[in-house]
mmCIF file of C-alpha atoms in Angstrom:
data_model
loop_
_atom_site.group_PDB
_atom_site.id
_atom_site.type_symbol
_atom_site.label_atom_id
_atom_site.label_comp_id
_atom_site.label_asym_id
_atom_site.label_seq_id
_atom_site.Cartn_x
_atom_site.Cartn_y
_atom_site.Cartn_z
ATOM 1 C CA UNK P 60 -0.936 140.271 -66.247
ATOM 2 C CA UNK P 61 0.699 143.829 -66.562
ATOM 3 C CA UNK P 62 -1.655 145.427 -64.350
ATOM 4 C CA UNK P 63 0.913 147.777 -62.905
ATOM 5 C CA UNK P 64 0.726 149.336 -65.683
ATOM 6 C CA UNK P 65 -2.382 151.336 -65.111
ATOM 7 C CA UNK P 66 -1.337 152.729 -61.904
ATOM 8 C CA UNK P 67 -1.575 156.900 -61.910
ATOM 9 C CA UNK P 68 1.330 156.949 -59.805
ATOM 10 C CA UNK P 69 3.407 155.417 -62.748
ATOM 11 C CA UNK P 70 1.614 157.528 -65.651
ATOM 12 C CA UNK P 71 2.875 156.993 -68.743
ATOM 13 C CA UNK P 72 6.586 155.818 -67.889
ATOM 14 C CA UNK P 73 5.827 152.532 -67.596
ATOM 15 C CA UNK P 74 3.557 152.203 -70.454
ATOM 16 C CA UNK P 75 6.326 153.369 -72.845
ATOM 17 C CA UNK P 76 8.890 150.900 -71.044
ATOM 18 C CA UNK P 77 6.387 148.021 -71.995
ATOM 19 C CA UNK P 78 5.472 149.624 -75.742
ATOM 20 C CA UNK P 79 9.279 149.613 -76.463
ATOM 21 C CA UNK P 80 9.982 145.889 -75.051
ATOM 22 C CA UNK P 81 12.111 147.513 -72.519
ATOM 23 C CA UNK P 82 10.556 145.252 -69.561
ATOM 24 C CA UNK P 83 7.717 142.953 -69.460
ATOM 25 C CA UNK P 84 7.110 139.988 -71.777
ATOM 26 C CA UNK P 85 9.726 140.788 -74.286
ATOM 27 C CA UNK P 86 11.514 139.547 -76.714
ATOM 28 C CA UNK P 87 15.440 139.606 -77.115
ATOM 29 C CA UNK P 88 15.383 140.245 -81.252
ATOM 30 C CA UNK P 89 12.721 143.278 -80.493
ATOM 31 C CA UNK P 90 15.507 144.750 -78.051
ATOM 32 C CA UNK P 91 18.307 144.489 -80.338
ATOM 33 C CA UNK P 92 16.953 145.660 -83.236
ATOM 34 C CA UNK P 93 15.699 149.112 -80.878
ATOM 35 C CA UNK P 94 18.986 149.065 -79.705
ATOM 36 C CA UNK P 95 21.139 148.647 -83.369
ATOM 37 C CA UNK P 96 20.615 152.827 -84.209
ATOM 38 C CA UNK P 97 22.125 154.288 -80.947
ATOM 39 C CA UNK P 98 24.447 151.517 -81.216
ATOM 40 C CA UNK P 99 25.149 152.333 -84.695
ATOM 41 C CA UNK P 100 25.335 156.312 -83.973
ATOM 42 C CA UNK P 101 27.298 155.475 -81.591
ATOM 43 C CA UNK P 102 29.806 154.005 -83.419
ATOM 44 C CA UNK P 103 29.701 157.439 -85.695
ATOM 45 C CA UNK P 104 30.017 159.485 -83.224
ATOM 46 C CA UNK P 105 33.356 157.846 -82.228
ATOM 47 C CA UNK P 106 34.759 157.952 -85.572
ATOM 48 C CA UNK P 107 33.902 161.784 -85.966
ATOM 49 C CA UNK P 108 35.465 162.978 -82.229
ATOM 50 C CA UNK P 109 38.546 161.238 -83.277
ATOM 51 C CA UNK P 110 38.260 162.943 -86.901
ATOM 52 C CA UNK P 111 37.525 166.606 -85.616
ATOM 53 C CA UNK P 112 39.455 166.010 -82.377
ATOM 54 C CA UNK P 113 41.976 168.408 -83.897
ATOM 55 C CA UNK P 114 39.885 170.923 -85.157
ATOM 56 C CA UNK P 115 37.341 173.673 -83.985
ATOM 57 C CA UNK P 116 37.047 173.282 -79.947
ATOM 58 C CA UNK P 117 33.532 173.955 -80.157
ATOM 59 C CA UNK P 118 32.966 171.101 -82.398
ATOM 60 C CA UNK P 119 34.954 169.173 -80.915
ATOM 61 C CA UNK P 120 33.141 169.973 -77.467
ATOM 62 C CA UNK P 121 29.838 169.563 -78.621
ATOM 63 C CA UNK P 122 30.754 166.007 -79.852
ATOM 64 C CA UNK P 123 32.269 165.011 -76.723
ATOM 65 C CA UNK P 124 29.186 165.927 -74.811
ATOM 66 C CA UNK P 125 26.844 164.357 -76.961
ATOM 67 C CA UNK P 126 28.798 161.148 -77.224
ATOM 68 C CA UNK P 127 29.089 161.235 -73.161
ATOM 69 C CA UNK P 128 24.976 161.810 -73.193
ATOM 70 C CA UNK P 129 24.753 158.835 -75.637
ATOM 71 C CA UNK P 130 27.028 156.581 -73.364
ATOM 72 C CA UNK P 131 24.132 157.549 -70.538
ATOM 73 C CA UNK P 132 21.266 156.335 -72.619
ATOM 74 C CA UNK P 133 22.838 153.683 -73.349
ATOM 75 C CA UNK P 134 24.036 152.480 -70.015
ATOM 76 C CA UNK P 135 20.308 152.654 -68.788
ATOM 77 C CA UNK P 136 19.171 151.188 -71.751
ATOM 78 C CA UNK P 137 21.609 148.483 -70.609
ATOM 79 C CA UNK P 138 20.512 148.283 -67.407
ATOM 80 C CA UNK P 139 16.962 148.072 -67.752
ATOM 81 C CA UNK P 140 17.191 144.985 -70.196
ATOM 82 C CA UNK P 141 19.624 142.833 -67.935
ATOM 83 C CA UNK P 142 17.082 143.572 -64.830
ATOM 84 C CA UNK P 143 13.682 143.017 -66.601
ATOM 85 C CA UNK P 144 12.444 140.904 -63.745
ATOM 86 C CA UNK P 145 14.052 143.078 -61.195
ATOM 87 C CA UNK P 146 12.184 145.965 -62.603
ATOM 88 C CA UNK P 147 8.801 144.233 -63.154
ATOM 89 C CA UNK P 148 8.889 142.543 -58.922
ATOM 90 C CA UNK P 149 9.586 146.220 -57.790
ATOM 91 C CA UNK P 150 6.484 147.750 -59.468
ATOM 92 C CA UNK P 151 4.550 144.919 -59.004
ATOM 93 C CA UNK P 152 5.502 145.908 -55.183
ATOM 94 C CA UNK P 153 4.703 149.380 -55.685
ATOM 95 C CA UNK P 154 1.689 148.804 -57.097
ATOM 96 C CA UNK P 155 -0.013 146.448 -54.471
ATOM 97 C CA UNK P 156 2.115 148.929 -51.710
ATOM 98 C CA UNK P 157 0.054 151.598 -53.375
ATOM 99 C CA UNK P 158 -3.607 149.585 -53.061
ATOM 100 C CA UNK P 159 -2.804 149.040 -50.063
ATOM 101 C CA UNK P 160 -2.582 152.307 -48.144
ATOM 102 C CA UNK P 161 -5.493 153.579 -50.631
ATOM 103 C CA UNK P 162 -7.709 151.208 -49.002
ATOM 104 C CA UNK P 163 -5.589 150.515 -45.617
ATOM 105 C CA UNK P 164 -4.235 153.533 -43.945
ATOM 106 C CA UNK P 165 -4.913 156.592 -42.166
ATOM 107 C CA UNK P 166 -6.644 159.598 -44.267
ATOM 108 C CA UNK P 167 -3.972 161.845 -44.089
ATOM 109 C CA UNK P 168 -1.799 159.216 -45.508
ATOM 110 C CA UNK P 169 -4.346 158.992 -47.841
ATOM 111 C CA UNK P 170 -4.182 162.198 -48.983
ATOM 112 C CA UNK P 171 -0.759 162.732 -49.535
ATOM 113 C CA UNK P 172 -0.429 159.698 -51.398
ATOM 114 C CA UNK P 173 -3.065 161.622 -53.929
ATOM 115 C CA UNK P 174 -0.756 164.347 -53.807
ATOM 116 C CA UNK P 175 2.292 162.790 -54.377
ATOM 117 C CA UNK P 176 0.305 160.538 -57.708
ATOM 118 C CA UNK P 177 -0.575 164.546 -59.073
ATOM 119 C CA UNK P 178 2.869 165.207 -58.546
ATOM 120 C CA UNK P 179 4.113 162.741 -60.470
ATOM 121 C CA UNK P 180 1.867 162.841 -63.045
ATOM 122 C CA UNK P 181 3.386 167.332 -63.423
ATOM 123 C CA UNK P 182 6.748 165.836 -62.983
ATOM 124 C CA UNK P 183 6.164 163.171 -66.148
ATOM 125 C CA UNK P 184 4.302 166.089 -68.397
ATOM 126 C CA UNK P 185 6.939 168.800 -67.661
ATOM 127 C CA UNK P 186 9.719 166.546 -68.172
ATOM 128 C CA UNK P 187 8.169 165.430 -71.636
ATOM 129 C CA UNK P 188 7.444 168.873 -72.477
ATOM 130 C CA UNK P 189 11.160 170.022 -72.171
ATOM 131 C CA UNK P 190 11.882 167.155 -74.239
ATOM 132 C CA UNK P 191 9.689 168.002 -76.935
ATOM 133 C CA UNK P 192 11.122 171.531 -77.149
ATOM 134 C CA UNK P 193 14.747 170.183 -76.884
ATOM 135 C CA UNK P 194 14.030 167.611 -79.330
ATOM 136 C CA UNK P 195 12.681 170.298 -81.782
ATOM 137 C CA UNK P 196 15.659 172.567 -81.081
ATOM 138 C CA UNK P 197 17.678 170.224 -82.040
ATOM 139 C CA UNK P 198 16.003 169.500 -85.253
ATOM 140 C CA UNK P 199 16.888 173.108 -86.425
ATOM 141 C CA UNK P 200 20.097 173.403 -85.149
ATOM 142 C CA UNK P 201 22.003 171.768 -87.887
ATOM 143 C CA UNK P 202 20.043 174.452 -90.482
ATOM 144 C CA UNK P 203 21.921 177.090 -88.326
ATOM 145 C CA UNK P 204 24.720 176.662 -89.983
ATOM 146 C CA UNK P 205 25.638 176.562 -94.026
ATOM 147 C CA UNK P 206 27.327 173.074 -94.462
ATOM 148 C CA UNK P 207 25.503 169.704 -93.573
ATOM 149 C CA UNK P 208 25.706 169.187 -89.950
ATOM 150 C CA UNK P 209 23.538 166.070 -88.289
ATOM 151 C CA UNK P 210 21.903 166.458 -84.938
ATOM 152 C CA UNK P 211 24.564 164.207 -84.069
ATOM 153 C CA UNK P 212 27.751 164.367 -86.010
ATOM 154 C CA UNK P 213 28.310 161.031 -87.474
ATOM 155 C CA UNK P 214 31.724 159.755 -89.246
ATOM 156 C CA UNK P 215 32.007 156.515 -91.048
ATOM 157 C CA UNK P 216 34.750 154.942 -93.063
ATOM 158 C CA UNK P 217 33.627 153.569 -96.553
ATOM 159 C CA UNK P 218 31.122 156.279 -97.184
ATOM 160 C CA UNK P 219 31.177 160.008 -96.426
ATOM 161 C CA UNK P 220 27.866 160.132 -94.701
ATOM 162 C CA UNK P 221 27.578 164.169 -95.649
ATOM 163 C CA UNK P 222 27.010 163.227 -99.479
ATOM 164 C CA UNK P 223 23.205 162.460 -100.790
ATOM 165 C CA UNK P 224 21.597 159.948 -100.362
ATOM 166 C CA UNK P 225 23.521 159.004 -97.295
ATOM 167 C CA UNK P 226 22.924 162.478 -95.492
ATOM 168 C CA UNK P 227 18.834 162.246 -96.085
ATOM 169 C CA UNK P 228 18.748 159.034 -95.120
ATOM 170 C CA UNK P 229 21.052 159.497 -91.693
ATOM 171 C CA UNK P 230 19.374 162.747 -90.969
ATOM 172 C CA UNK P 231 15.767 161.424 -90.895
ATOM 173 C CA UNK P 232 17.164 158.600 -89.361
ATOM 174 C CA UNK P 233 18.448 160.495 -86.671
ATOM 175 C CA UNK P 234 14.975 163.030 -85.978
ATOM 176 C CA UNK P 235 12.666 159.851 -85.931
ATOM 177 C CA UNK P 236 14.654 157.353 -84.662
ATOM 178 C CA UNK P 237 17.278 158.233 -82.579
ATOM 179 C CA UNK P 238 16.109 161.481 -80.604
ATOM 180 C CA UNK P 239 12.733 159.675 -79.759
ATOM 181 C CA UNK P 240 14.622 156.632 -78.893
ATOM 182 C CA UNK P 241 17.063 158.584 -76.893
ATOM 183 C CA UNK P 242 14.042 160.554 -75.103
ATOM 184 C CA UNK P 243 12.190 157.214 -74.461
ATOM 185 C CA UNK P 244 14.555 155.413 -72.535
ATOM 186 C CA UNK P 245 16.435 158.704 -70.793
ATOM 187 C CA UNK P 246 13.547 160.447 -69.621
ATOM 188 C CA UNK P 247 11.046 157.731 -68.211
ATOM 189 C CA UNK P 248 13.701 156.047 -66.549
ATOM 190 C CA UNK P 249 14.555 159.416 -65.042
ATOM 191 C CA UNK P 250 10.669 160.026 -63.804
ATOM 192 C CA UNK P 251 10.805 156.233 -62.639
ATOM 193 C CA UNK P 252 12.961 156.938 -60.343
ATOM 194 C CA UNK P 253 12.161 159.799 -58.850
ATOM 195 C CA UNK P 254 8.524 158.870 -58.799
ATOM 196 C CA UNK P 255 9.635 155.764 -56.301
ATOM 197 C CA UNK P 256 11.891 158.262 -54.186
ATOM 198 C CA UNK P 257 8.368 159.838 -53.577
ATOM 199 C CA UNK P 258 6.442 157.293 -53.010
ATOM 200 C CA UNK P 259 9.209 155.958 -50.360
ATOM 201 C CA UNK P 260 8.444 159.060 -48.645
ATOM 202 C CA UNK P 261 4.964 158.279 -48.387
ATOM 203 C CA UNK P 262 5.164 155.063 -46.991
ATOM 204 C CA UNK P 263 8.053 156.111 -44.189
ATOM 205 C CA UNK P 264 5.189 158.548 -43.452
ATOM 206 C CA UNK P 265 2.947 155.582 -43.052
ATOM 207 C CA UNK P 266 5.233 153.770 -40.987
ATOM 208 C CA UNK P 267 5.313 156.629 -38.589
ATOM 209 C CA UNK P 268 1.793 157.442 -38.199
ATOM 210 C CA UNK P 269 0.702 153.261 -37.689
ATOM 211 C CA UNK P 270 3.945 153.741 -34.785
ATOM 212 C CA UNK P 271 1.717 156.928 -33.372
ATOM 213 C CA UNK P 272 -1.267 154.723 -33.544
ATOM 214 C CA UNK P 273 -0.558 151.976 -31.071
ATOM 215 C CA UNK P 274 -2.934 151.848 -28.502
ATOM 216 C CA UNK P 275 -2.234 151.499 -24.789
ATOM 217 C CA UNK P 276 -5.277 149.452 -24.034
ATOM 218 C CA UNK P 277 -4.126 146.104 -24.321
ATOM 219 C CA UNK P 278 -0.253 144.756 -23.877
ATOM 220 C CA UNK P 279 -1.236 141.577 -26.776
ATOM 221 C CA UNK P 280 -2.484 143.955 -28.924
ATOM 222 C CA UNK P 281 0.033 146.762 -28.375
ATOM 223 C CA UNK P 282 3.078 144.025 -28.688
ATOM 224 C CA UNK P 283 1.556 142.706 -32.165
ATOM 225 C CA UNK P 284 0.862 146.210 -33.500
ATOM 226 C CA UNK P 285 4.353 147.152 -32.884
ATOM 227 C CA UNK P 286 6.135 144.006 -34.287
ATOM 228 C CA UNK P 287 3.463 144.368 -37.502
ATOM 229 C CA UNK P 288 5.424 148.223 -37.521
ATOM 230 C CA UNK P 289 8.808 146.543 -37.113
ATOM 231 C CA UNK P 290 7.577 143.958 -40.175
ATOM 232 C CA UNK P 291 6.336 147.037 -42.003
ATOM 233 C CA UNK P 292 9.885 149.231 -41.511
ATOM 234 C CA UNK P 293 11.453 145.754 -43.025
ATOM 235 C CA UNK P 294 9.860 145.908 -46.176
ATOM 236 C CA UNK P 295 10.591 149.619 -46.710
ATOM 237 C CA UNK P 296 14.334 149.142 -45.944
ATOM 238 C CA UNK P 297 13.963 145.982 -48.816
ATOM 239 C CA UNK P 298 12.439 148.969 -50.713
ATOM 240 C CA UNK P 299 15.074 150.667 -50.361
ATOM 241 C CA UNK P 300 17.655 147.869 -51.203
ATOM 242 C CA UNK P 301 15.327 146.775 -54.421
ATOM 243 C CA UNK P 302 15.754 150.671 -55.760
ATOM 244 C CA UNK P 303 19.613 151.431 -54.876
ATOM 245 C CA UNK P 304 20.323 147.950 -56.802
ATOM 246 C CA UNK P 305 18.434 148.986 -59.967
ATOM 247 C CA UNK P 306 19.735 152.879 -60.043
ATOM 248 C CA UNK P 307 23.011 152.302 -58.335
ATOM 249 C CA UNK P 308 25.415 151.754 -61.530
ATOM 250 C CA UNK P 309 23.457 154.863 -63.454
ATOM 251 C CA UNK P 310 23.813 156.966 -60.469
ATOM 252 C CA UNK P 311 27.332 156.608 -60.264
ATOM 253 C CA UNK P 312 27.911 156.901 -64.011
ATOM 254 C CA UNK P 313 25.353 159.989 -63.879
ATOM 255 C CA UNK P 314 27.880 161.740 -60.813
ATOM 256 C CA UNK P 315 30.842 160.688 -63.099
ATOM 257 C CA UNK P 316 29.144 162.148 -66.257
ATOM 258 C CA UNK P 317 27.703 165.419 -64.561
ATOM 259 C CA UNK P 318 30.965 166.084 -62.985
ATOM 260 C CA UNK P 319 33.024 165.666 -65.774
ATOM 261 C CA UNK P 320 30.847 167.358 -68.232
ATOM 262 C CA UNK P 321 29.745 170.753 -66.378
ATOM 263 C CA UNK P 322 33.413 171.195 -65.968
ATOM 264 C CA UNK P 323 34.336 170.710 -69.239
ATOM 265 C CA UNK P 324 30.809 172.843 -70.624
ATOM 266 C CA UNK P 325 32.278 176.036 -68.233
ATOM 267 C CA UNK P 326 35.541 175.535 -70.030
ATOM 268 C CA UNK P 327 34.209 175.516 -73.354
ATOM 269 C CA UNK P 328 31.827 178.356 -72.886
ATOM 270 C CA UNK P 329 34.951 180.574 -71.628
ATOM 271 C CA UNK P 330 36.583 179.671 -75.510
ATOM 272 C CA UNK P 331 34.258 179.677 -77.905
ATOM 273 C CA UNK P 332 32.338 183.162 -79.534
ATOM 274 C CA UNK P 333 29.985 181.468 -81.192
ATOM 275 C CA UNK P 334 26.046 182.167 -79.914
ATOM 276 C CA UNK P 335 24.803 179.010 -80.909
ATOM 277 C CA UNK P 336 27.309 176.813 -79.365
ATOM 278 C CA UNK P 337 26.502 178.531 -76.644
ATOM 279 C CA UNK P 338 23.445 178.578 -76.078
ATOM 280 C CA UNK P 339 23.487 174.722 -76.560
ATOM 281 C CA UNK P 340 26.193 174.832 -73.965
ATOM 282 C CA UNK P 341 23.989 176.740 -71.610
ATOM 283 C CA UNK P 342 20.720 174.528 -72.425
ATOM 284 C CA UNK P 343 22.866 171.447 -71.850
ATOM 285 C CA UNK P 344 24.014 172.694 -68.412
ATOM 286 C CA UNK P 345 20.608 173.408 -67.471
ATOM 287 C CA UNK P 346 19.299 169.863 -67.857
ATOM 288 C CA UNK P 347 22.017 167.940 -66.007
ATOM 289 C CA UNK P 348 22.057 170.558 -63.427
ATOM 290 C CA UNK P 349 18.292 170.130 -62.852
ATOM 291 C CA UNK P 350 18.212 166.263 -63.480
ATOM 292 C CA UNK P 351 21.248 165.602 -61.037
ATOM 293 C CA UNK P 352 19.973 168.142 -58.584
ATOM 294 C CA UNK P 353 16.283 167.213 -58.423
ATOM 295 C CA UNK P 354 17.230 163.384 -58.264
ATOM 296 C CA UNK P 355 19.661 164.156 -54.999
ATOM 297 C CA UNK P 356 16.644 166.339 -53.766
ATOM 298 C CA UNK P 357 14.143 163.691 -53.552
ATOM 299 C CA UNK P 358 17.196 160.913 -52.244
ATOM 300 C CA UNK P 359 17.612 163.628 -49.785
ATOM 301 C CA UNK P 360 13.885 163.851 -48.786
ATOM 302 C CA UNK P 361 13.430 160.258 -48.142
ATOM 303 C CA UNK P 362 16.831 159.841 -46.261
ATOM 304 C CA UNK P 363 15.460 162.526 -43.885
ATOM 305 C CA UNK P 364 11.992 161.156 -43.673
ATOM 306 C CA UNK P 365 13.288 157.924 -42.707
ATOM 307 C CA UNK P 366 15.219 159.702 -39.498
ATOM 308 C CA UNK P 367 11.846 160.393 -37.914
ATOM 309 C CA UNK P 368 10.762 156.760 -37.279
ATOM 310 C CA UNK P 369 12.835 156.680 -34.382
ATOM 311 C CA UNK P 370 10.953 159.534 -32.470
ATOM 312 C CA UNK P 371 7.389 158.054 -33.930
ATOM 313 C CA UNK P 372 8.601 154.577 -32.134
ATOM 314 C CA UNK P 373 9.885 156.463 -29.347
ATOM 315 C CA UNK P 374 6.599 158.166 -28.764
ATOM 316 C CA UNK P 375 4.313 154.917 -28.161
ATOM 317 C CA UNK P 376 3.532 154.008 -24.739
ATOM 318 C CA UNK P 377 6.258 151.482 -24.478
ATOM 319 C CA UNK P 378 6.579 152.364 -20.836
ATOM 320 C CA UNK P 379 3.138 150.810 -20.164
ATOM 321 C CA UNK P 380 3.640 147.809 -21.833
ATOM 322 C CA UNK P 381 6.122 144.238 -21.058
ATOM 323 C CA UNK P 382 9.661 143.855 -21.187
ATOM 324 C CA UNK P 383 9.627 142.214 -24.604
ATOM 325 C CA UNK P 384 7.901 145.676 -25.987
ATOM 326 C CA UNK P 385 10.548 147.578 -24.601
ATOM 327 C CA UNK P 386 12.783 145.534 -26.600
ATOM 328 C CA UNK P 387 11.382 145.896 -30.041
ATOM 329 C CA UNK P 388 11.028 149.612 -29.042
ATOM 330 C CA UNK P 389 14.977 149.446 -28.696
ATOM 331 C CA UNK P 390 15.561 147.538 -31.794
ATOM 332 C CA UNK P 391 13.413 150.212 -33.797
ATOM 333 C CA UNK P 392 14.916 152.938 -32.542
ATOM 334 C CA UNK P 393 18.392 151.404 -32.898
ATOM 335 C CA UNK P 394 17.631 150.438 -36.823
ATOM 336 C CA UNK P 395 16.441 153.964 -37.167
ATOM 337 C CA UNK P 396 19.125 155.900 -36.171
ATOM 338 C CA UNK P 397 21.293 155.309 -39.759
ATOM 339 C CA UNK P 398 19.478 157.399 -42.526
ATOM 340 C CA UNK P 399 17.852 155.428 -45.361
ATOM 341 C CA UNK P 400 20.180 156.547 -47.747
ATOM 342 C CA UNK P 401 20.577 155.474 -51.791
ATOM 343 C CA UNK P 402 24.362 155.380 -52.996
ATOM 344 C CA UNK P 403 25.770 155.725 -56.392
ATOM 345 C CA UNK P 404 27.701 152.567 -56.949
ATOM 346 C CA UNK P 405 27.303 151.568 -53.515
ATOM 347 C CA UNK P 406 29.614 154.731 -52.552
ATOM 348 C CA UNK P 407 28.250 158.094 -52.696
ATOM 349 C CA UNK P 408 25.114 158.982 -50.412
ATOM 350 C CA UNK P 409 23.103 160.936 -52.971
ATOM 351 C CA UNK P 410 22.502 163.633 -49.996
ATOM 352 C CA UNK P 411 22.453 167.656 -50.895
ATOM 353 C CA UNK P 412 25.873 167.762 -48.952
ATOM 354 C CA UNK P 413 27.444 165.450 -51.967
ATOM 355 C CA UNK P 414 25.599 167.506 -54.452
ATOM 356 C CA UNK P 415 27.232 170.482 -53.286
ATOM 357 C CA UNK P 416 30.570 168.773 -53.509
ATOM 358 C CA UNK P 417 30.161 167.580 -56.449
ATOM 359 C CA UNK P 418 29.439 171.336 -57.961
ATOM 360 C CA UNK P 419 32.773 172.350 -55.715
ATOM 361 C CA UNK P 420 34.635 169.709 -57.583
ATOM 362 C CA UNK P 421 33.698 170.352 -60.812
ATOM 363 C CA UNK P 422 34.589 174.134 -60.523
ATOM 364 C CA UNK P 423 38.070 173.447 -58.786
ATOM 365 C CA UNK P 424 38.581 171.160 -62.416
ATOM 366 C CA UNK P 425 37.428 174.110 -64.212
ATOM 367 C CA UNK P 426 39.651 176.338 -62.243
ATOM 368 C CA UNK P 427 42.414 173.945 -63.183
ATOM 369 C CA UNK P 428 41.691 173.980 -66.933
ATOM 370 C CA UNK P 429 41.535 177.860 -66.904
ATOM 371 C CA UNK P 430 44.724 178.290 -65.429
ATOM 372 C CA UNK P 431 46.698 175.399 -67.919
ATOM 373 C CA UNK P 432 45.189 177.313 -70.749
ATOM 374 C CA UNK P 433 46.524 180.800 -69.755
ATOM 375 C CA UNK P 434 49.831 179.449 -69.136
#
């Protein structure tokens, strides 16, 4: 049973994985067949950034990006299929976690796991909100302009794919296929994951306040209540594991893309005069500035969140109880001391500090491009 589903903490991310076939009790031919018009786009796309490659740098930059935000999709799309199971055993832990401090834990625990489900649940609508007013922009972008333009410009050898029929059929292919497609993969997957960075918070917060709870009354008691705390911190570091395995290969593509692209966006914004290309430019920097940033915010959160375990072990009254307390107290501590961090590709802490370097980066490569161009 998909009762995970129906968690509030999830909202509607999860639903729309299981609606598309995405995880869950799917079937292979369903995921093809959603996967043959990206695919297929894809393939377009290609064909036109090679054809234009020569021509207008706006167009030309405009492709690029959209083929690069394409690849993205894609790659999660990619992801998500080849770890179904993984997917469906980590919110099937989340959701029994998530029972289990509802009825389990301290109040204030409590209380901000209610705040961090109403959080989540502004984070899903506002992300899907921006989507539907990108998505819409995008639909009247290509009536900006006096020749046939597709929200994405496709290119295909034994038609021209500008010429009626063939540029109805694409076009509406494109608005009710493609962009809804592209939205429902991107953005849940996106919300998904921040949505578990938050949670992970919660339940480091958990961790510390069962630590602060030990009583001093009894040294059984006190030694089994501390080894339940060092059981407890296990299954959040698994957590932790579980998540950096599923988002680890997108997070480094993500870095690579973001990068890449906001280098190349500043570049093409200092060329081109035209307002609509860039605004678009502009709109597109925006997103991946606040996707990549908020995601390394929240990574950022939890890896400092899970630095304060070892003062919450540290502050029991291990001095009152037997040597073999002392030593779990030690081993806590000890296990405590590294940050809980998540890594892109198993390589980059996502951490504010890398965020900022990243940003440094990709202006020195802008600086770069500037200066070959004036030469």
């Amino acid at each position: 049973m998909e009762k995970y589903k129906n968690l509030p903490l999830y909202s509607v991310n999860v639903k729309i994985f299981l609606q598309l076939g995405l995880i869950g009790a799917s079937t292979r031919t369903r995921q093809i067949l959603l996967a043959l018009v990206p695919v297929f786009t894809y393939l377009g796309q290609i064909l036109n950034l090679f054809k234009t490659s020569g021509g207008d740098i706006g167009e030309t930059g405009m492709n690029f990006y959209m083929m690069a935000q394409l690849t993205h999709c894609l790659v999660r799309f990619l992801m998500v299929v080849r770890n179904n199971e993984r997917f469906v055993q980590f919110l099937q832990c989340i959701d029994r976690w998530y029972k289990d401090i509802e009825q389990n834990s301290d109040p204030e625990v409590v209380h901000m796991l209610q705040d961090v489900t109403t959080h989540a649940q502004k984070l899903t609508r506002i992300g899907f909100y921006t989507a539907t007013i990108g998505a819409l922009c995008s639909y009247i972008y290509p009536f900006s302009f006096e020749e046939r333009k597709f929200i994405l410009d496709i290119h295909y050898l034994f038609f021209d794919a500008k010429q009626s029929p063939f540029y109805e059929f694409f076009f509406l292919l494109q608005a009710l296929v493609f962009v809804p497609t592209f939205v429902f993969v991107y953005l849940p997957f996106s919300n998904l994951l921040l949505i578990s960075l938050k949670f992970g918070e919660v339940i480091l917060m958990d961790l510390c306040v069962k630590l602060r709870n030990i009583s001093n009354q009894n040294e059984v008691t006190q030694l089994r209540q501390f080894k339940e705390c060092i059981w407890y911190h296990e299954r959040i570091i698994t957590f932790r594991n579980d998540l950096e395995y599923l988002i680890s290969i997108d997070g480094f593509f993500h870095v690579a893309l973001f990068s890449l692209m906001l280098c190349m966006l500043l570049f093409f914004l200092s060329l081109v005069k035209d307002y609509r290309q860039i605004l678009s430019a502009l709109a597109f920097i925006s997103f991946n500035f606040y996707v990549i940033g908020i995601t390394y915010y929240y990574a950022n959160n939890f890896s400092n969140e899970s630095l304060k375990i070892a003062n919450a072990a540290y502050d029991t009254p291990w001095y009152e109880g037997n040597s073999e307390l002392r030593k779990c107290v030690q081993i806590m501590i000890a296990r405590s001391q590294r940050p809980l961090e998540l890594k892109s590709g198993g390589l980059y802490p996502m951490t504010l500090e890398n965020f900022q370097a990243i940003l440094r980066m990709s202006y020195s490569y802008f600086s770069m491009l500037q200066g070959f161009s004036q030469q």
